[in-house]
Amino acid sequence: MGGLFGVASREDCMSDLFFGTDYHSHLGTRRGGLAAHEGERFNRYIHDISNAQFRSKFEEDIKRMRGRRGIGVISDFEDQPLIIGSHLGVYAIVTVGVIQNAESLVGQAFHKRTHYSEMSGGEINPTEIVATLINQEATFADGIERAQAVIEGSCSLLLLTEHGIYAARDRLGRTPLAIGRKDGSVAVASETCAFPNLGFEIDRHLGPGEVVLVTENGVELKKAPGERLQICAFLWVYYGYPASAYEGINVEATRYRCGAELARGDSVRVDFVAGIPDSGVAHAIGYANTAGIPYARPFVKYTPTWPRSFMPTEQRVRDLVASMKLIPIRDLIQDKKLLFAEDSIVRGTQLQDTIRRLFESGAYEVHMRPACPPLIFGCKYLNFSRSRSALDLAGRKAIKELEGRSDANLEQYSDSSSDKYCTMVDRIRSRLQLTSLRYQKLDDLVKAIGLPKCRLCTYCWDGAE
Amino acid sequence: MGGLFGVASREDCMSDLFFGTDYHSHLGTRRGGLAAHEGERFNRYIHDISNAQFRSKFEEDIKRMRGRRGIGVISDFEDQPLIIGSHLGVYAIVTVGVIQNAESLVGQAFHKRTHYSEMSGGEINPTEIVATLINQEATFADGIERAQAVIEGSCSLLLLTEHGIYAARDRLGRTPLAIGRKDGSVAVASETCAFPNLGFEIDRHLGPGEVVLVTENGVELKKAPGERLQICAFLWVYYGYPASAYEGINVEATRYRCGAELARGDSVRVDFVAGIPDSGVAHAIGYANTAGIPYARPFVKYTPTWPRSFMPTEQRVRDLVASMKLIPIRDLIQDKKLLFAEDSIVRGTQLQDTIRRLFESGAYEVHMRPACPPLIFGCKYLNFSRSRSALDLAGRKAIKELEGRSDANLEQYSDSSSDKYCTMVDRIRSRLQLTSLRYQKLDDLVKAIGLPKCRLCTYCWDGAE
Amino acid sequence: MGGLFGVASREDCMSDLFFGTDYHSHLGTRRGGLAAHEGERFNRYIHDISNAQFRSKFEEDIKRMRGRRGIGVISDFEDQPLIIGSHLGVYAIVTVGVIQNAESLVGQAFHKRTHYSEMSGGEINPTEIVATLINQEATFADGIERAQAVIEGSCSLLLLTEHGIYAARDRLGRTPLAIGRKDGSVAVASETCAFPNLGFEIDRHLGPGEVVLVTENGVELKKAPGERLQICAFLWVYYGYPASAYEGINVEATRYRCGAELARGDSVRVDFVAGIPDSGVAHAIGYANTAGIPYARPFVKYTPTWPRSFMPTEQRVRDLVASMKLIPIRDLIQDKKLLFAEDSIVRGTQLQDTIRRLFESGAYEVHMRPACPPLIFGCKYLNFSRSRSALDLAGRKAIKELEGRSDANLEQYSDSSSDKYCTMVDRIRSRLQLTSLRYQKLDDLVKAIGLPKCRLCTYCWDGAE
Amino acid sequence: MGGLFGVASREDCMSDLFFGTDYHSHLGTRRGGLAAHEGERFNRYIHDISNAQFRSKFEEDIKRMRGRRGIGVISDFEDQPLIIGSHLGVYAIVTVGVIQNAESLVGQAFHKRTHYSEMSGGEINPTEIVATLINQEATFADGIERAQAVIEGSCSLLLLTEHGIYAARDRLGRTPLAIGRKDGSVAVASETCAFPNLGFEIDRHLGPGEVVLVTENGVELKKAPGERLQICAFLWVYYGYPASAYEGINVEATRYRCGAELARGDSVRVDFVAGIPDSGVAHAIGYANTAGIPYARPFVKYTPTWPRSFMPTEQRVRDLVASMKLIPIRDLIQDKKLLFAEDSIVRGTQLQDTIRRLFESGAYEVHMRPACPPLIFGCKYLNFSRSRSALDLAGRKAIKELEGRSDANLEQYSDSSSDKYCTMVDRIRSRLQLTSLRYQKLDDLVKAIGLPKCRLCTYCWDGAE
């Protein structure tokens, strides 16, 4: 998915740039990058973070960096930031989002003899496409507006120029951007969890399509926000860090409410409520607190050496990592009835393995409670590495088994009051060998978040565009 | 403190050696080492793990290692394993423990013209001292028995020889050692959390002073266990990994019972129960479940890049790490009454900082509930890096303030029914600016563990030897 | 300066690509790069080689590279190869040369809303400028021709496309390019020293401005060579590797002839003839052989650990390296009359230090014989890192001391029969504290090379354009 | 073989320690090590230098090292320096040489219950054996004397103690040690080429078996030198660096004399005299100067990236390195009669390949002139990695072919006036496909060195003990 961080300060702010970007590490696993403006020069560093943490890769670089303004990025795919020379001047650019119509935009550019040089494996760097769009206009603000108008998908971005940092949230606000302030500094971040430990207070959340120019002296409005908001509801369910907030709504607390909603309608009797680490933990806490059932940790993560989900390229290594990271505690499993909360079920392959290990460790019953409805539609608005193909989704596979094809009656399957929905859920439950499986209802999820449904993107669950 | 792992197998077992040792990473921060026996040769690798995880340091080595027997160590201090040439043959050795009378033992060795070559900074490697003691006898078993007889402190060890792996638990069983089995392989480990994901079942826990020879074919008794057991109670409170068990008693479950004991006598009214991450979490869960008060996570650890407590040499960096690792969630703190469980209070400096940050984030009340009594005596039986000096202990500092000297009336201060105890606790509470502070009572801790008090070492709390 | 290597083969040719590029390492100290075409993909690797050898940086990459066509570069400045997406398709590009009119070309490109993304420190990558020029036309051949037509300076290049490798020598042939062949493979290289150990025979040298398409099946002419040749004479004097040949003329043999020419007119009586390592060695051998004076090595390079002239950024470290790399042999220096050959005198600072050390080691006389005339004009046709500024040249400094300004009467100072020339040379001799100093005459240098003067660029010595 | 360097100074001397040890890099390819005494502590660093230069491995360490005394080592085999704790106090030790009777010495030590802990692959570290011998006595001087008395083979060593650096040359002076001085510092080195660039002047060469205590204030005699000297003649022929001197006799100049001796009796008519790089170059210069035949470089080493003979473990890689490192210059080879000087012929396998490549490049004749007689006996006094087994020597192989066994009539084969000698040489010539082969005569080699034959070890040529 990716995350952005920028900071402008009256003093050297490279330390804030480093830590602020680092606090977005949960949003991407492939590339990290920093760019700063020092005197007349732009300094940039990009590293592969697929096998090492952002901090270990950049800690030598940051010692050499100087400057009072900088931008950083954690990226799931391409190299960023790019340093672009153009008729607007030199600037650095980082983006988050997905360009659905990249091919058509590139074709138009080739027609004008524009080239792309940030290629890897023959693929054009999407951030360079954004830059070429911005360069078509006479000012940065116009260029950004044009880029956001023609891009289908979404694109939030930061531009480091000699005048300050342009920050733009994507047209429908699918991804967040927030402004933080402290004495002498202004920051902009995808995740507000980057703020408290650096001393920033949340100033405000940018609106959909809003463009501002951030300097150490403040925030200048370049384009007012639009009316329509379609922020991704999955940010609260899974992607966001517990300490972050979007539209003023904290993630951790939302997850407790998700768990509480799950518990409210539930009458299952179990010994312990637990969360699949780490994604289901907060949902489980909310459930346990509401249900009055003891919360426990039958699986513990071996954090000293399995800190995060590095993405080894080999599936074999990936499976190994998955199975070594969590250690079962037989005393909390054997002969026990266990209820697990999880954020969601994507393909379900890893979950299946976890459930099998629980039964092998002697579990008597295993109940699963995903904090959101079944995923039916593949996202076309954000750049997720997590769910590769819509057809691999546990829901879609069940539909294919039931209907003979995977794209039949999707609307009915996304309606939790339908028979087809119940059949699909039972099929998933049966494949995962669960004692019981109850998904969150979409209305309950929306209630837990607290925004009107029309301001949330719920496409992956109900196909609403 | 350090941890040991050994494995003997009918097949190549280097993968088990690697992961088994890795699962002891929580017990040490300075050195890791592996040794294997391949054909006629001993291969050994030692790395500094103070700035990187065990796995990242050894993953290249393990690809080159071959063998059907091997031992590994995570060490808080010295380089290990040592490969020793002696009249008994060549062997590899790893140890855990502390030698109080090292100076005297070295003097005797020098008298016999023995030398020590594993020096670092002029200090003799304690494991080499153990080796020289073993070498004084005609057999490994006699040598180990001699070493354990003359060492004051404690010494559990593994010896990799051409006949198999000698495993010896220290004379009074202060540190644990357990045997695991699976088809074709036998393992020995300090922490049983190393077993489940490698397919080992716990076979049994070695008794105090017991010596065995482990081969792929089984476990041969070389010296029967002694009567007296003095296992360190702190293993359950703090050092052990949640998934481990000692004397058949699981750590995580014990911590829930600790929290439950704390809750039972408590009448404070709070909004949330929380744990200081990660050490206080299980205690807090036990408290919340028992008290029926919602459990929450007002602080979250930024695990993607702050995976573990590396020990930077500079205090400045250490403080930085401490303050950056935990992110406060204002929504769960502001105007809230919070009760925090923690494993123990050692010096209290970092805790003080955490409490200050809670109040800065708007906490209304902060109550602290350590899962064990105040630490009054410095450990002389194990090799802890955690508490440097007894005089730095929060309890001893309070005593010094009250008495003018830090070693006065220690027994009275360790009696929770005494006035002096209450005064001391209030002094600590006041220094930490806590709303309330209630330590676990020793009897309740002993009850939570479930062994008779006489089989536990409780020296650091009550001075009982 | 930089060097290029490309290869097309019926089999995988990555090993040839690796070693062939490696054999250009003497031409650049900053960046190395490789690109190969595998299936539909372009793989590219670029590394900083300023602190490590090309081979050590790329040996891991090359194991992962596959392909039957590839190009490589050793570059003194910018990152290369670039992978460019354009209306012509995707291609990789490497260049050698200098673009004098970069600013004007960039201005024109900005006018068309073209951008540059390969920036470092705010400077546009010259190879990207070349690419944007090529992209203006409808075919690669036309694009290359256009680029060479509008670039002032020089530009030799290789383009890796899906049809083969376009190789183009700069318009006036200032830098060389040669074709090599072996069974099933065709290669193109700046330096023919890359050929023999890979089994290639020199096929032919490309003519000035010639453009060809190289495939495994042969070489297709895309643009015939021009009439006028202005190949850099300095290639034979200093830049080229001894085993290379340009226009069919070997470097080492030419240097022997340079030394022979120096010896012919010389009547100085010395004990030993020596070369400043490594640049003066071949010239010295030619001198000693012709003069019948013993050749010796009063300075030896400590090659085991000072393999090449890495360019540390700090002048302090640079001076240290210079002084530690050469070890004087007092037995061959003390009370001796020594004649040193050197390729040329650029600024003379390091040479001054070397001479001082010779006298400190007891030398009785030190005579210097540069293999080319005094450098008077700064090169404007190639991209040298060696001589930073024309005004720093030893000759120009002497002229400034004599005339009060550094740009007066340059023509007279470049005429070795003039009084001004003699005065300048004596001023340099005196500053370097040499017993005698005699430069090669330009006619003798031209004779040693063996091409007509009109086909050589001698601008740096006589200002002839 | 290995080399030692030590320095004591009134100021911090870590830079001298670093560079002084680095200047011994030509003597070993496996391990490098440094130890310094700082305050009460010994700091030590050891690195594997088989794939990287000493300097690159130690440059980070040296920044952290402080001290006014230190020792360093380049070692072909074992880890060094060792830091030894003993009844004599703590000390660091480095050694050069070979212990023929190691097994017997170890047996005696085991009998006394002494152990060895510096094992690698089950082999005892010879330097630790030396340390245990030293520890048997009441003083360092007595201990060193005892060690040298009981060791069969040779052992030169440096001991860094809190009183200064003990330096001891082996009993018969087979390996050299020299003292250097500059203001405020005293150094001791195997190779005097370490001195000039650090500002040291050669003070004197230690005599055979001499033991001294080196401090910043001077050199205190601890044991006077013995009468008998048996310095290895091969040091001048091959091992020593050109800028070094032993017994006051410079290496480079000796090699010129070797070449001159070869030329004197030679009547072959050739176009060029050349040296096999780098080992034969100085011999060739001496030959060419004396014979009045042009010296040339038909092979040039590609020094920019093949700096030194790293010893890759795989023979395949080794052959590759050998063939890629030297580039033939066809212009200097084709149709030419070439005479090559070489230091010696060991196994001849690589030389055979070089000769083959010369003929492939069109050479008309290739004549070989080794600077020393045929090697017949394997060295038993020093620790050479170069010649693995006596039976692999080109001479011994020829003898085996002629006699049916490799150990027959060795004395006759080492007598250059015998028929057997001539037959053997012709057999070698024929195997190498040389036009002619003439070895140096032993008397001429001795004359070139300039010491009486009785003071040189010539065992490998004539078996004289």
Coordinates of C-alpha atoms in Angstrom, one line a residue, chain A residues 8-10 68-69 184-186 214-218:
Chain A
A8 CA 9.6 21.3 7.0
S9 CA 11.4 23.0 9.8
R10 CA 13.2 26.1 10.9
R68 CA 15.3 21.7 6.7
R69 CA 12.8 20.0 4.5
G184 CA 9.0 25.5 14.4
S185 CA 8.0 22.5 12.3
V186 CA 5.1 21.3 10.2
V214 CA 3.6 23.0 3.6
T215 CA 6.5 25.1 4.9
E216 CA 8.0 25.6 8.3
N217 CA 5.8 28.6 8.6
G218 CA 2.5 26.9 8.0

